[in-house]
Every structure is written in structure tokens, then in C-alpha cells.
């Protein structure tokens, strides 16, 4: 499972009772949770997240433990009163914000 930042990764790890072992990777550190998923704080931005995730996928394949599924998840923030923390929100629109995208 990939998240953008370590605090999100650590929140997911907290849902599992087993110990966490850190495995260094180029440019990132994978957290292997005993009895849970492998967790990666992949970074903020699509390019960094893609590169970090590709590195983790490659390392797993070379180690003989290829992944069958990758989940990208985030905790995000809340927007009270309509979407307070802890509430499920489903997007009706996706906007490429702050990524250099422009409409012409």
C-alpha cells in the first residue's frame, strides 16, 4: 500500500498489531508490517509516487516476492462542516491542481 507521506503510512500501520520492520529502498523506505501489508510513503506528486512505487515493485520482484496488487491511499484532510475528518467523501470531479496543467 502506498501513501504520500509517512504520517499517512504510519496511520495505516497502526491498524495492525504486529511489529514493523523498515526495509531501505533507493529513495524510500518500505515498512513491512507483520500480519499486515507492506507500506510505502511514496512521496508527494505523481512523478515521485510513480518512481518510488516502481522501485518498491522492482525490489519485490527481484527478491522473489512480487506484489499482485498495489493500493494508493491517503488520509487527506477534512472540510467542516460538510466533510469532517473521518467521513467518506466521493469525488464528482477530478482537477489537476498545482501540477502545471493548463487549459488552452
XYZ file of C-alpha atoms in Angstrom:
104
model
C 0.000 0.000 0.000
C 1.369 3.394 -0.884
C 0.605 6.702 0.751
C 2.037 10.122 0.018
C 3.665 10.905 3.360
C 4.961 8.994 6.397
C 2.172 10.166 8.731
C -0.398 8.519 6.429
C 1.700 5.346 6.205
C 2.072 5.231 9.983
C -1.679 5.689 10.481
C -2.321 2.625 8.309
C 0.374 0.649 10.164
C -1.385 1.482 13.433
C -4.365 -0.610 12.308
C -2.255 -3.771 12.574
C -0.947 -5.168 15.871
C 2.286 -6.670 14.537
C 5.718 -5.066 14.645
C 7.017 -3.001 11.729
C 10.352 -3.692 10.060
C 11.902 -0.977 7.871
C 13.444 -2.106 4.596
C 15.586 0.538 2.871
C 14.970 1.050 -0.843
C 16.540 3.541 -3.242
C 14.871 6.847 -2.426
C 12.366 5.419 0.058
C 11.861 3.005 2.928
C 9.350 0.192 2.845
C 7.653 -0.682 6.135
C 6.830 -4.386 6.373
C 4.053 -4.906 8.927
C 3.929 -8.359 10.487
C 0.428 -9.674 9.786
C -0.371 -6.698 7.574
C 0.529 -5.066 4.278
C 3.831 -3.656 3.128
C 3.592 0.119 3.381
C 5.410 2.781 1.393
C 5.364 6.551 1.835
C 5.927 7.156 -1.881
C 6.096 10.939 -1.870
C 4.013 13.913 -2.909
C 3.498 14.360 -6.662
C 2.500 11.859 -9.306
C 6.055 11.550 -10.640
C 7.642 10.894 -7.246
C 4.880 8.491 -6.243
C 5.275 6.592 -9.527
C 9.072 6.401 -9.222
C 9.016 5.286 -5.574
C 6.317 2.704 -6.227
C 8.169 1.384 -9.282
C 11.299 0.997 -7.130
C 9.371 -0.954 -4.489
C 7.739 -3.163 -7.138
C 11.113 -3.876 -8.739
C 12.764 -4.666 -5.396
C 9.936 -7.059 -4.500
C 10.168 -8.831 -7.858
C 13.967 -9.175 -7.590
C 13.518 -10.556 -4.064
C 11.135 -13.227 -5.389
C 8.150 -11.635 -3.618
C 6.282 -9.817 -6.405
C 3.141 -7.934 -5.459
C -0.176 -8.862 -7.022
C -1.878 -5.613 -6.071
C -0.911 -2.049 -5.170
C -3.303 0.268 -3.358
C -2.648 4.006 -3.299
C -4.383 5.532 -0.305
C -4.347 8.759 1.614
C -5.893 10.163 4.703
C -6.299 13.659 3.282
C -7.936 16.446 5.208
C -11.439 17.425 6.078
C -13.660 20.342 5.178
C -16.032 21.005 8.073
C -18.963 21.094 8.291
C -19.711 19.132 5.087
C -16.815 16.661 5.234
C -15.351 16.459 8.729
C -12.413 14.185 9.462
C -13.413 10.542 9.381
C -16.213 10.930 6.850
C -16.166 9.148 3.495
C -16.135 11.537 0.540
C -16.644 10.508 -3.091
C -15.404 12.873 -5.792
C -17.728 14.069 -8.523
C -14.924 15.842 -10.368
C -11.160 15.482 -10.639
C -8.991 18.566 -11.066
C -5.268 18.560 -11.870
C -4.272 21.262 -9.408
C -0.771 22.600 -8.908
C 0.767 20.188 -11.385
C 1.486 22.638 -14.183
C -1.620 21.622 -16.121
C -3.341 24.368 -18.068
C -6.437 24.578 -20.207
C -5.922 26.116 -23.590
